[in-house]
Short mmCIF file of C-alpha atoms and ligand atoms in Angstrom, two decimals:
data_model
loop_
_atom_site.label_atom_id
_atom_site.label_comp_id
_atom_site.label_asym_id
_atom_site.label_seq_id
_atom_site.Cartn_x
_atom_site.Cartn_y
_atom_site.Cartn_z
CA MET A 119 87.56 -4.84 -17.80
CA ARG A 120 85.36 -1.74 -17.98
CA THR A 121 86.32 -0.23 -21.33
CA VAL A 122 86.75 -2.27 -24.47
CA GLN A 123 89.41 -2.00 -27.14
CA HIS A 124 88.07 -0.02 -30.04
CA THR A 125 89.38 2.15 -32.85
CA PRO A 126 87.35 5.40 -32.88
CA VAL A 127 84.97 5.82 -35.82
CA GLU A 128 85.06 9.30 -37.37
CA ALA A 129 81.79 9.60 -39.27
CA GLY A 130 80.48 12.08 -41.81
CA PRO A 131 78.25 12.28 -44.86
CA PHE A 132 78.16 9.68 -47.64
CA ILE A 133 76.95 11.51 -50.73
CA GLY A 134 77.00 10.51 -54.38
CA GLY A 135 78.88 7.28 -53.64
CA ARG A 136 81.72 8.91 -51.67
CA PHE A 137 82.48 9.81 -48.09
CA VAL A 138 82.78 13.60 -48.21
CA GLU A 139 83.46 16.56 -45.93
CA SER A 140 80.39 18.09 -44.34
CA ALA A 141 79.54 21.74 -45.00
CA GLY A 142 79.43 22.06 -41.21
CA GLN A 143 82.71 22.52 -39.34
CA GLU A 144 81.49 21.16 -36.01
CA ARG A 145 81.63 17.59 -34.76
CA GLN A 146 79.97 15.75 -31.87
CA SER A 147 81.62 13.00 -29.84
CA THR A 148 79.82 9.74 -29.21
CA VAL A 149 80.21 8.34 -25.70
CA SER A 150 79.31 4.72 -25.02
CA PRO A 151 76.37 4.44 -22.61
CA ALA A 152 77.86 1.12 -21.53
CA THR A 153 81.49 1.99 -20.79
CA GLY A 154 81.63 5.80 -20.81
CA GLN A 155 84.47 5.73 -23.37
CA VAL A 156 84.52 7.89 -26.48
CA VAL A 157 83.59 5.66 -29.41
CA GLY A 158 84.17 8.24 -32.12
CA SER A 159 82.58 11.38 -33.47
CA PHE A 160 80.43 12.59 -36.33
CA ALA A 161 80.05 15.74 -38.42
CA LEU A 162 77.14 18.01 -37.57
CA GLY A 163 75.70 18.37 -41.03
CA LEU A 164 73.97 21.44 -42.44
CA PRO A 165 71.12 21.98 -44.91
CA ASP A 166 73.78 22.33 -47.65
CA ASP A 167 74.75 18.69 -47.07
CA VAL A 168 71.10 17.70 -47.39
CA ASP A 169 70.80 19.62 -50.60
CA ARG A 170 73.86 17.89 -52.08
CA ALA A 171 72.57 14.48 -50.98
CA VAL A 172 69.07 15.06 -52.37
CA THR A 173 70.54 16.29 -55.66
CA ALA A 174 72.71 13.16 -55.90
CA ALA A 175 69.68 10.99 -55.10
CA ARG A 176 67.54 12.81 -57.67
CA HIS A 177 70.12 12.28 -60.42
CA ALA A 178 70.62 8.62 -59.47
CA PHE A 179 66.87 8.01 -59.56
CA THR A 180 66.69 8.18 -63.35
CA SER A 181 68.95 5.20 -63.97
CA TRP A 182 68.22 3.26 -60.74
CA SER A 183 64.46 3.29 -61.40
CA ALA A 184 65.07 2.19 -65.00
CA LEU A 185 66.80 -1.03 -63.86
CA THR A 186 64.66 -4.11 -63.56
CA VAL A 187 63.77 -5.23 -60.07
CA PHE A 188 65.96 -8.30 -60.68
CA ASP A 189 68.99 -6.07 -61.30
CA ARG A 190 68.29 -3.97 -58.22
CA CYS A 191 67.97 -7.14 -56.16
CA ARG A 192 71.49 -8.12 -57.18
CA PHE A 193 72.85 -4.97 -55.51
CA LEU A 194 70.88 -5.71 -52.36
CA GLU A 195 72.19 -9.31 -52.39
CA ARG A 196 75.71 -7.87 -52.45
CA LEU A 197 74.78 -5.58 -49.54
CA ILE A 198 73.71 -8.65 -47.57
CA GLY A 199 77.07 -10.24 -48.33
CA GLU A 200 78.94 -7.19 -47.01
CA ILE A 201 76.86 -7.10 -43.82
CA GLU A 202 77.30 -10.81 -43.22
CA ASN A 203 81.07 -10.55 -43.73
CA ARG A 204 81.21 -7.89 -41.03
CA ARG A 205 78.54 -9.39 -38.74
CA GLU A 206 80.57 -9.60 -35.52
CA GLU A 207 82.38 -6.30 -36.08
CA LEU A 208 79.12 -4.43 -36.72
CA ALA A 209 77.48 -6.06 -33.70
CA ARG A 210 80.42 -5.03 -31.49
CA LEU A 211 80.10 -1.39 -32.56
CA LEU A 212 76.32 -1.53 -32.13
CA ALA A 213 76.73 -2.89 -28.59
CA LEU A 214 79.31 -0.30 -27.67
CA GLU A 215 77.51 2.67 -29.18
CA GLN A 216 73.92 1.76 -28.38
CA GLY A 217 74.48 -0.20 -25.16
CA LYS A 218 72.63 -3.41 -26.10
CA PRO A 219 74.10 -6.78 -25.05
CA TYR A 220 76.34 -8.14 -27.79
CA ARG A 221 75.29 -11.79 -27.73
CA VAL A 222 71.54 -11.63 -27.11
CA GLU A 223 70.65 -8.36 -28.86
CA ALA A 224 73.35 -6.81 -31.06
CA LEU A 225 74.09 -9.93 -33.12
CA PRO A 226 70.34 -10.62 -33.56
CA GLU A 227 69.83 -7.03 -34.78
CA ILE A 228 72.44 -7.55 -37.49
CA ASP A 229 70.60 -10.75 -38.47
CA GLU A 230 67.26 -8.92 -38.44
CA THR A 231 68.78 -6.32 -40.77
CA VAL A 232 69.72 -9.03 -43.22
CA SER A 233 66.30 -10.59 -42.89
CA ASN A 234 64.57 -7.26 -43.64
CA ILE A 235 66.62 -6.89 -46.81
CA ARG A 236 65.92 -10.49 -47.83
CA VAL A 237 62.17 -10.07 -47.39
CA ALA A 238 62.23 -6.90 -49.51
CA ILE A 239 64.18 -8.74 -52.22
CA GLU A 240 61.74 -11.63 -52.23
CA LEU A 241 58.52 -9.65 -52.20
CA ALA A 242 59.47 -6.90 -54.65
CA LYS A 243 59.61 -9.44 -57.46
CA TYR A 244 55.89 -10.10 -57.10
CA LEU A 245 54.66 -6.50 -57.27
CA ASP A 246 52.76 -5.88 -60.45
CA GLY A 247 50.41 -3.54 -62.27
CA THR A 248 47.18 -4.29 -64.12
CA MET A 249 45.51 -3.88 -67.46
CA PRO A 250 41.93 -2.94 -66.57
CA GLN A 251 38.85 -3.61 -68.68
CA LEU A 252 37.56 -0.52 -70.50
CA ALA A 253 34.18 0.63 -71.80
CA ASN A 254 35.82 2.06 -74.91
CA PRO A 255 36.86 -0.78 -77.29
CA ARG A 256 39.34 1.47 -79.12
CA LYS A 257 41.39 2.14 -76.04
CA ARG A 258 43.83 0.16 -73.88
CA ALA A 259 44.86 1.14 -70.36
CA PHE A 260 47.84 0.08 -68.30
CA VAL A 261 48.18 0.65 -64.57
CA TYR A 262 51.89 0.72 -63.82
CA ARG A 263 53.35 0.48 -60.33
CA VAL A 264 56.14 3.06 -60.32
CA PRO A 265 58.66 4.20 -57.70
CA ARG A 266 58.04 7.64 -56.25
CA GLY A 267 61.50 9.23 -56.30
CA VAL A 268 63.74 10.38 -53.46
CA VAL A 269 63.02 9.00 -49.99
CA ALA A 270 64.11 10.82 -46.83
CA ALA A 271 64.58 8.01 -44.27
CA ILE A 272 65.00 8.96 -40.60
CA GLN A 273 65.86 6.43 -37.90
CA PRO A 274 65.66 6.22 -34.10
CA TRP A 275 68.45 5.00 -31.81
CA ASN A 276 66.81 1.95 -30.28
CA PHE A 277 67.13 -0.35 -33.33
CA PRO A 278 69.23 1.74 -35.69
CA LEU A 279 69.97 -0.91 -38.32
CA GLY A 280 66.73 -2.82 -37.77
CA THR A 281 64.66 0.27 -38.54
CA ALA A 282 67.00 1.58 -41.26
CA SER A 283 66.77 -1.71 -43.17
CA ALA A 284 62.99 -1.90 -42.71
CA GLN A 285 62.65 1.55 -44.30
CA ILE A 286 65.45 1.55 -46.84
CA ALA A 287 65.48 -1.96 -48.36
CA PRO A 288 61.87 -1.77 -49.64
CA ALA A 289 62.46 1.80 -50.81
CA LEU A 290 65.54 0.87 -52.85
CA VAL A 291 64.35 -2.41 -54.26
CA THR A 292 61.24 -0.76 -55.70
CA GLY A 293 63.41 1.79 -57.53
CA ASN A 294 63.57 4.80 -55.21
CA THR A 295 66.78 6.45 -54.07
CA VAL A 296 67.44 7.36 -50.44
CA VAL A 297 68.88 10.03 -48.18
CA ALA A 298 69.17 8.69 -44.62
CA LEU A 299 69.54 10.46 -41.29
CA PRO A 300 70.61 8.35 -38.27
CA ALA A 301 69.81 9.33 -34.69
CA PRO A 302 72.75 11.18 -33.09
CA SER A 303 73.49 8.49 -30.51
CA THR A 304 73.67 5.71 -33.13
CA THR A 305 75.29 7.54 -36.01
CA LEU A 306 78.54 5.55 -36.03
CA ILE A 307 76.88 2.19 -36.66
CA GLU A 308 74.89 3.64 -39.56
CA TYR A 309 78.07 5.18 -40.95
CA GLU A 310 79.62 1.70 -40.93
CA TRP A 311 76.48 0.45 -42.64
CA ALA A 312 77.03 3.09 -45.36
CA ARG A 313 80.46 1.50 -45.85
CA CYS A 314 78.66 -1.74 -46.69
CA PHE A 315 76.73 0.10 -49.42
CA GLU A 316 79.99 1.50 -50.75
CA ALA A 317 81.62 -1.94 -50.73
CA ALA A 318 78.56 -3.48 -52.41
CA GLY A 319 79.13 -1.13 -55.36
CA PHE A 320 75.77 0.63 -55.47
CA PRO A 321 75.63 3.27 -58.22
CA PRO A 322 76.58 6.71 -56.85
CA GLY A 323 73.69 8.60 -55.26
CA VAL A 324 71.35 5.61 -54.82
CA PHE A 325 72.02 5.57 -51.08
CA ASN A 326 73.21 8.68 -49.23
CA LEU A 327 73.69 9.41 -45.54
CA VAL A 328 73.85 12.78 -43.80
CA THR A 329 74.95 12.93 -40.17
CA GLY A 330 73.87 15.58 -37.67
CA HIS A 331 70.97 16.83 -35.60
CA GLY A 332 67.32 16.25 -36.48
CA PRO A 333 66.12 19.83 -36.14
CA VAL A 334 68.79 20.94 -38.65
CA VAL A 335 69.35 18.03 -41.04
CA GLY A 336 65.95 16.36 -40.59
CA ASP A 337 64.01 19.58 -41.05
CA ALA A 338 65.90 20.28 -44.27
CA MET A 339 65.20 16.73 -45.51
CA THR A 340 61.51 16.54 -44.76
CA ALA A 341 60.66 19.89 -46.38
CA HIS A 342 63.01 19.53 -49.38
CA PRO A 343 61.05 20.07 -52.60
CA ASP A 344 62.90 17.23 -54.39
CA VAL A 345 61.98 14.65 -51.73
CA GLN A 346 58.83 12.70 -52.62
CA VAL A 347 58.60 10.32 -49.63
CA VAL A 348 59.35 10.67 -45.93
CA ALA A 349 59.88 7.48 -43.92
CA PHE A 350 60.26 8.19 -40.22
CA THR A 351 60.56 5.97 -37.18
CA GLY A 352 60.80 7.75 -33.86
CA SER A 353 58.92 9.63 -31.19
CA VAL A 354 55.40 11.01 -31.38
CA ALA A 355 56.54 14.62 -30.92
CA THR A 356 59.02 14.48 -33.81
CA GLY A 357 56.64 12.42 -35.95
CA ARG A 358 53.91 15.02 -35.69
CA ARG A 359 56.27 17.80 -36.67
CA ILE A 360 57.55 15.80 -39.62
CA ALA A 361 54.06 14.86 -40.81
CA ALA A 362 53.18 18.55 -40.96
CA ARG A 363 56.41 19.60 -42.68
CA ALA A 364 56.14 16.78 -45.21
CA SER A 365 52.57 17.61 -46.10
CA GLY A 366 51.92 16.63 -49.71
CA LYS A 367 54.60 13.92 -49.75
CA ALA A 368 53.99 10.21 -49.30
CA GLN A 369 54.61 9.33 -45.63
CA LEU A 370 55.46 6.26 -43.58
CA ILE A 371 55.39 7.36 -39.96
CA GLU A 372 56.13 4.78 -37.24
CA LEU A 373 55.87 6.17 -33.73
CA GLY A 374 55.58 5.07 -30.13
CA GLY A 375 53.18 3.01 -28.11
CA ASN A 376 52.68 1.84 -24.58
CA GLY A 377 52.05 -1.81 -25.31
CA PRO A 378 49.16 -2.79 -23.01
CA VAL A 379 49.31 -6.43 -21.94
CA VAL A 380 45.91 -7.61 -20.74
CA LEU A 381 45.66 -10.60 -18.40
CA LEU A 382 42.03 -11.77 -18.35
CA ASP A 383 40.85 -13.76 -15.32
CA ASP A 384 41.66 -17.07 -17.01
CA ALA A 385 45.15 -16.19 -18.26
CA ASP A 386 47.75 -18.95 -18.03
CA LEU A 387 50.64 -17.40 -16.10
CA ASP A 388 53.05 -20.04 -17.36
CA VAL A 389 52.48 -18.62 -20.84
CA VAL A 390 52.51 -14.98 -19.72
CA LEU A 391 55.71 -14.97 -17.67
CA PRO A 392 58.40 -15.73 -20.27
CA ASP A 393 56.73 -13.29 -22.68
CA ALA A 394 56.51 -10.62 -19.97
CA LEU A 395 60.21 -10.93 -19.21
CA ARG A 396 61.26 -10.79 -22.83
CA SER A 397 58.98 -7.94 -23.83
CA THR A 398 59.53 -5.75 -20.76
CA TYR A 399 63.27 -6.14 -20.22
CA GLY A 400 64.41 -6.99 -23.76
CA ALA A 401 66.19 -3.95 -25.25
CA ALA A 402 66.00 -2.62 -21.66
CA GLY A 403 62.39 -1.74 -22.49
CA GLN A 404 63.53 0.67 -25.23
CA SER A 405 61.33 -0.79 -27.88
CA CYS A 406 58.17 0.55 -29.49
CA THR A 407 56.79 -2.98 -29.10
CA ALA A 408 57.68 -3.36 -25.41
CA SER A 409 55.10 -4.32 -22.82
CA GLY A 410 54.47 -0.82 -21.55
CA ARG A 411 51.92 -1.74 -18.92
CA PHE A 412 50.10 -4.76 -17.58
CA LEU A 413 46.32 -4.61 -17.11
CA VAL A 414 45.82 -7.55 -14.77
CA HIS A 415 42.51 -8.98 -13.61
CA GLY A 416 42.13 -8.86 -9.82
CA ALA A 417 41.79 -12.65 -9.65
CA LEU A 418 45.42 -13.07 -10.79
CA TYR A 419 47.00 -9.82 -9.71
CA ASP A 420 48.84 -10.86 -6.56
CA GLU A 421 50.02 -14.19 -7.94
CA PHE A 422 51.26 -12.55 -11.17
CA ALA A 423 53.11 -9.82 -9.24
CA HIS A 424 54.76 -12.40 -7.00
CA ARG A 425 55.81 -14.70 -9.85
CA LEU A 426 57.00 -11.82 -12.01
CA ILE A 427 59.37 -10.53 -9.31
CA GLU A 428 60.77 -14.02 -8.79
CA ALA A 429 61.29 -14.42 -12.53
CA VAL A 430 62.94 -10.99 -12.87
CA GLN A 431 65.31 -11.68 -10.00
CA ARG A 432 66.13 -15.13 -11.35
CA GLU A 433 66.42 -14.44 -15.07
CA VAL A 434 67.21 -10.79 -15.85
CA THR A 435 70.91 -10.02 -15.56
CA LEU A 436 71.77 -6.35 -15.87
CA GLY A 437 75.36 -6.05 -17.01
CA LEU A 438 78.03 -4.87 -19.40
CA PRO A 439 77.10 -5.58 -23.03
CA PHE A 440 80.13 -7.78 -23.63
CA ASP A 441 79.65 -10.06 -20.61
CA ASP A 442 78.20 -13.33 -21.80
CA ALA A 443 75.85 -13.56 -18.82
CA THR A 444 74.26 -10.17 -19.53
CA THR A 445 70.65 -10.24 -20.67
CA MET A 446 69.99 -6.50 -20.28
CA GLY A 447 72.27 -3.52 -20.85
CA PRO A 448 72.09 0.15 -19.89
CA VAL A 449 69.61 2.58 -21.36
CA ASN A 450 70.95 4.56 -24.28
CA ASN A 451 70.94 8.16 -23.12
CA VAL A 452 70.65 10.63 -20.27
CA PRO A 453 67.27 12.21 -21.18
CA LEU A 454 65.70 8.76 -21.25
CA ALA A 455 67.24 7.75 -17.88
CA GLU A 456 65.88 10.98 -16.43
CA LYS A 457 62.42 10.24 -17.81
CA LEU A 458 62.48 6.84 -16.11
CA ASP A 459 63.51 8.52 -12.82
CA ARG A 460 60.59 10.89 -13.22
CA HIS A 461 57.97 8.32 -14.19
CA VAL A 462 58.86 6.00 -11.32
CA GLY A 463 59.41 8.85 -8.83
CA THR A 464 56.01 10.43 -9.45
CA ALA A 465 54.30 7.03 -9.46
CA LEU A 466 55.72 6.33 -5.99
CA ASP A 467 54.57 9.76 -4.79
CA GLU A 468 51.08 8.85 -6.03
CA GLY A 469 50.95 5.52 -4.23
CA ALA A 470 52.66 2.92 -6.45
CA VAL A 471 54.89 0.35 -4.76
CA VAL A 472 58.27 -0.90 -6.00
CA LEU A 473 58.54 -4.68 -5.65
CA THR A 474 61.96 -4.98 -7.25
CA GLY A 475 64.39 -2.50 -8.81
CA GLY A 476 63.16 1.08 -8.84
CA GLY A 477 66.21 3.13 -9.82
CA ARG A 478 69.69 3.36 -11.28
CA ALA A 479 72.04 0.51 -10.51
CA LYS A 480 75.34 1.20 -8.79
CA GLY A 481 78.79 -0.14 -9.59
CA PHE A 482 78.73 0.24 -13.38
CA PRO A 483 80.96 2.45 -15.55
CA THR A 484 78.07 4.86 -16.27
CA ASP A 485 74.89 5.75 -14.40
CA LEU A 486 72.70 4.66 -17.34
CA TYR A 487 72.20 1.15 -15.96
CA TRP A 488 68.56 1.14 -14.88
CA GLU A 489 67.41 -1.74 -12.68
CA PRO A 490 64.76 -4.14 -13.97
CA THR A 491 61.70 -2.92 -12.10
CA VAL A 492 58.25 -4.14 -11.11
CA LEU A 493 55.70 -1.60 -9.83
CA THR A 494 52.35 -2.49 -8.30
CA ASP A 495 49.33 -0.40 -7.30
CA VAL A 496 49.71 1.57 -10.50
CA THR A 497 46.71 3.65 -11.49
CA GLU A 498 45.49 5.41 -14.59
CA SER A 499 46.53 8.84 -13.26
CA MET A 500 50.23 7.93 -13.36
CA ALA A 501 52.52 8.81 -16.27
CA VAL A 502 54.16 5.39 -16.00
CA ALA A 503 50.81 3.81 -16.89
CA VAL A 504 49.62 6.03 -19.70
CA GLU A 505 52.73 7.40 -21.40
CA GLU A 506 55.48 5.61 -23.30
CA THR A 507 58.03 5.07 -20.52
CA PHE A 508 60.54 3.22 -22.74
CA GLY A 509 62.50 1.54 -19.97
CA PRO A 510 62.83 -1.78 -18.10
CA ILE A 511 59.74 -1.20 -15.99
CA ALA A 512 56.62 -3.33 -15.59
CA PRO A 513 53.75 -1.22 -14.19
CA LEU A 514 50.97 -3.51 -12.91
CA GLN A 515 47.47 -2.02 -13.03
CA ARG A 516 44.49 -3.89 -11.56
CA ILE A 517 41.37 -4.33 -13.70
CA SER A 518 38.08 -5.98 -12.84
CA SER A 519 36.79 -6.92 -16.29
CA GLU A 520 37.52 -7.38 -19.95
CA ALA A 521 35.35 -4.33 -20.69
CA GLU A 522 37.47 -2.18 -18.40
CA ALA A 523 40.66 -3.23 -20.24
CA LEU A 524 39.11 -2.31 -23.58
CA GLU A 525 37.91 1.01 -22.24
CA LEU A 526 41.41 1.90 -21.01
CA MET A 527 42.88 0.95 -24.37
CA HIS A 528 40.34 3.10 -26.21
CA LYS A 529 41.15 6.03 -23.91
CA SER A 530 44.88 5.74 -24.62
CA PRO A 531 46.31 7.97 -27.34
CA TYR A 532 48.50 5.05 -28.47
CA GLY A 533 47.54 2.12 -30.66
CA LEU A 534 50.67 0.34 -31.86
CA CYS A 535 50.60 -3.15 -30.38
CA ALA A 536 48.92 -5.01 -27.55
CA ALA A 537 48.55 -8.49 -26.09
CA VAL A 538 45.75 -10.37 -24.41
CA TYR A 539 46.16 -13.60 -22.43
CA THR A 540 43.32 -16.06 -21.82
CA ARG A 541 42.90 -19.84 -21.84
CA ASP A 542 39.84 -19.35 -24.06
CA VAL A 543 41.21 -18.63 -27.52
CA ALA A 544 37.80 -17.59 -28.91
CA ARG A 545 37.47 -15.05 -26.10
CA GLY A 546 40.97 -13.80 -26.92
CA LEU A 547 40.13 -13.44 -30.59
CA ARG A 548 36.93 -11.51 -29.81
CA PHE A 549 38.95 -9.22 -27.55
CA ALA A 550 41.61 -8.73 -30.23
CA GLU A 551 38.99 -7.79 -32.82
CA LYS A 552 37.71 -5.02 -30.53
CA ALA A 553 41.11 -3.76 -29.33
CA PRO A 554 42.17 -0.43 -30.92
CA SER A 555 45.68 -1.36 -31.94
CA GLY A 556 47.58 -2.01 -35.18
CA LEU A 557 48.77 -5.39 -33.88
CA VAL A 558 47.07 -7.50 -31.22
CA ASN A 559 48.52 -10.83 -30.11
CA VAL A 560 46.51 -13.48 -28.30
CA ASN A 561 48.68 -15.43 -25.87
CA ALA A 562 51.89 -13.89 -27.21
CA ALA A 563 53.86 -10.74 -26.33
CA PRO A 564 52.76 -7.44 -27.92
CA GLY A 565 55.75 -7.22 -30.25
CA ASP A 566 55.80 -10.81 -31.47
CA THR A 567 55.58 -10.70 -35.23
CA GLU A 568 57.52 -11.59 -38.38
CA THR A 569 59.28 -9.48 -40.96
CA HIS A 570 56.84 -10.14 -43.81
CA LEU A 571 53.74 -9.07 -41.85
CA PRO A 572 52.31 -5.52 -41.74
CA PHE A 573 53.36 -3.47 -38.74
CA GLY A 574 52.20 -0.02 -37.73
CA GLY A 575 49.84 2.13 -35.71
CA ARG A 576 46.08 2.16 -35.73
CA ALA A 577 44.46 5.05 -37.61
CA GLY A 578 43.30 7.89 -35.39
CA LYS A 579 45.83 7.13 -32.63
CA LEU A 580 49.26 8.72 -32.20
CA SER A 581 51.34 5.66 -33.07
CA GLY A 582 51.85 6.56 -36.70
CA THR A 583 50.43 6.03 -40.15
CA GLY A 584 51.21 3.42 -42.79
CA LYS A 585 52.52 -0.11 -42.42
CA ILE A 586 56.18 -0.99 -42.45
CA LEU A 587 57.50 -4.54 -43.13
CA GLY A 588 56.35 -7.06 -45.69
CA ARG A 589 54.99 -5.98 -49.06
CA TYR A 590 52.86 -3.22 -47.52
CA PRO A 591 55.25 -0.23 -47.58
CA MET A 592 56.23 -1.15 -51.14
CA GLU A 593 52.60 -1.04 -52.26
CA ASP A 594 51.35 1.85 -50.16
CA VAL A 595 54.32 4.18 -49.75
CA PHE A 596 57.33 3.49 -51.97
CA THR A 597 55.40 2.99 -55.20
CA GLU A 598 52.33 4.59 -56.67
CA LEU A 599 49.93 3.62 -59.40
CA LYS A 600 50.30 5.39 -62.74
CA LEU A 601 47.66 5.11 -65.43
CA VAL A 602 48.69 5.15 -69.07
CA SER A 603 46.02 4.79 -71.71
CA VAL A 604 46.39 4.44 -75.47
CA ASN A 605 43.91 5.40 -78.14
CA LEU A 606 44.28 2.78 -80.88
CA GLY A 607 42.29 4.91 -83.32
P1 NAD B 157 63.22 10.92 -31.87
O1 NAD B 157 61.92 11.32 -32.44
O2 NAD B 157 63.80 11.73 -30.80
O3 NAD B 157 64.34 10.84 -33.01
C1 NAD B 157 64.17 10.01 -34.14
C2 NAD B 157 64.92 10.60 -35.30
O4 NAD B 157 64.33 11.84 -35.64
C3 NAD B 157 66.39 10.88 -35.03
O5 NAD B 157 67.14 10.47 -36.14
C4 NAD B 157 66.44 12.38 -34.92
O6 NAD B 157 67.68 12.88 -35.36
C5 NAD B 157 65.35 12.78 -35.88
N1 NAD B 157 64.78 14.11 -35.68
C6 NAD B 157 64.70 14.84 -34.56
N2 NAD B 157 64.11 16.03 -34.81
C7 NAD B 157 63.79 16.03 -36.13
C8 NAD B 157 63.15 16.96 -36.98
N3 NAD B 157 62.73 18.14 -36.56
N4 NAD B 157 62.99 16.63 -38.28
C9 NAD B 157 63.39 15.43 -38.74
N5 NAD B 157 64.03 14.51 -37.98
C10 NAD B 157 64.20 14.81 -36.68
O7 NAD B 157 63.02 9.39 -31.43
P2 NAD B 157 64.08 8.45 -30.68
O8 NAD B 157 64.12 8.87 -29.26
O9 NAD B 157 65.33 8.37 -31.47
O10 NAD B 157 63.38 7.02 -30.81
C11 NAD B 157 62.54 6.49 -29.87
C12 NAD B 157 61.12 6.54 -30.35
O11 NAD B 157 60.99 5.79 -31.55
C13 NAD B 157 60.15 5.90 -29.39
O12 NAD B 157 59.02 6.71 -29.24
C14 NAD B 157 59.78 4.58 -30.07
O13 NAD B 157 58.53 4.08 -29.70
C15 NAD B 157 59.84 4.96 -31.49
N6 NAD B 157 60.00 3.78 -32.34
C16 NAD B 157 58.94 3.37 -33.09
C17 NAD B 157 59.04 2.23 -33.89
C18 NAD B 157 57.88 1.79 -34.73
O14 NAD B 157 58.08 1.01 -35.65
N7 NAD B 157 56.67 2.24 -34.46
C19 NAD B 157 60.24 1.52 -33.93
C20 NAD B 157 61.32 1.96 -33.15
C21 NAD B 157 61.17 3.11 -32.37
#
């Protein structure tokens, strides 16, 4: 069966604890990238909706921030309960709307969402202030850690709930209130997530959602004078615009990368191969932590290429998200599919060779099913090597030394995550210490990490600023230090 049974979701803003009409009269339909069926529609919000949502969030801040962290945690515990009760239903909508395979990716994203909330709950209880020593014996000083206010939280479409929970749970638990904007192509799942907030009984205005287009709704959010923090996960182009518009506000900006995976001459291919499959074709490559390119020492190049193709053909099954055998679904949207066409097409014109895959797969309900692809003879002049391709493509670039790999990484504008493979762990560690990236894994895929560890781009690169996950965004972004001193007389 090509389409799946589904009741359309008609989404709109959630403001002040209620689902309300948008100020905008227009709606946009959501079409499943997997089946081509209409999954529902959402209201195209206007700046007036943003203003209402920010006002609700500003009013809610007074009482929400006055609760103890233990009380706030109780609301988030209830949110977890609501998500867990609807786990399969949410995963089904996520698979249908986003395109990711239900069993191997959509269900795990719901679980990751819960895990992000749990980590925020656990760690927030340990945040504290200080009482510093003073030169003046008649004074006392207290350094409080206080929430900042209203957070504008903007999500991408590749991991809508994963990223929303990573931004929003630490913001809420530390006492901020939130106005969220989902990406257009994954608005329905975030709308259903807002229903979980409603069911969990959060006080009105603590969490708000506005649906619509980034340049309208997002622009109004990021420049709003009553917003104190902007948390954004998305593309470099949008991130740069937002960083400028939100100047003066606290910012957590998580952008793209091109995940270099370096195979030194002594890499163990048995270790590399499963990681390469998972990190290149997982999420159909639509992950900021994907292996974007492989920098492979000449001594291993041919053997790695040969074994990678065999592994791809044996283990990656492109298919409908609800087929149990599927390990990889379609890509999410037309502009992305066209970018993949372009990156691979121009690489072939410039001398790259397709060993497997290379284009859109036939025989599926939509033309967004992109074949798992391996490209060899890739060079530094090709977009597929140096840009964020964001698809199920492994470009293999030949290197002749460790120094060359480091030089290419330093030249790259990205610095989100990277991996190096070597049998000599000390050599790997030395390489990692020199690599210009926010996360470097030795003998593990670029994106392998855990929810309590800091994650984010390297300063000076274009992969973002600030660390998301763990206690870091709570300390650095969602709270600030406030000094109160008392003259005892
Ligand atoms: P995008 O930048 O196109 O859109 C992201 C969000 O920004 C959407 O909600 C969109 O509505 C909104 N937006 C668009 N214009 C805006 C504006 N002018 N003001 C405010 N908001 C605006 O990104 P995308 O295509 O949805 O996501 C893919 C990108 O996200 C990739 O580059 C990927 O690497 C990155 N990403 C990064 C991380 C990370 O943690 N570093 C995680 C996931 C995705």
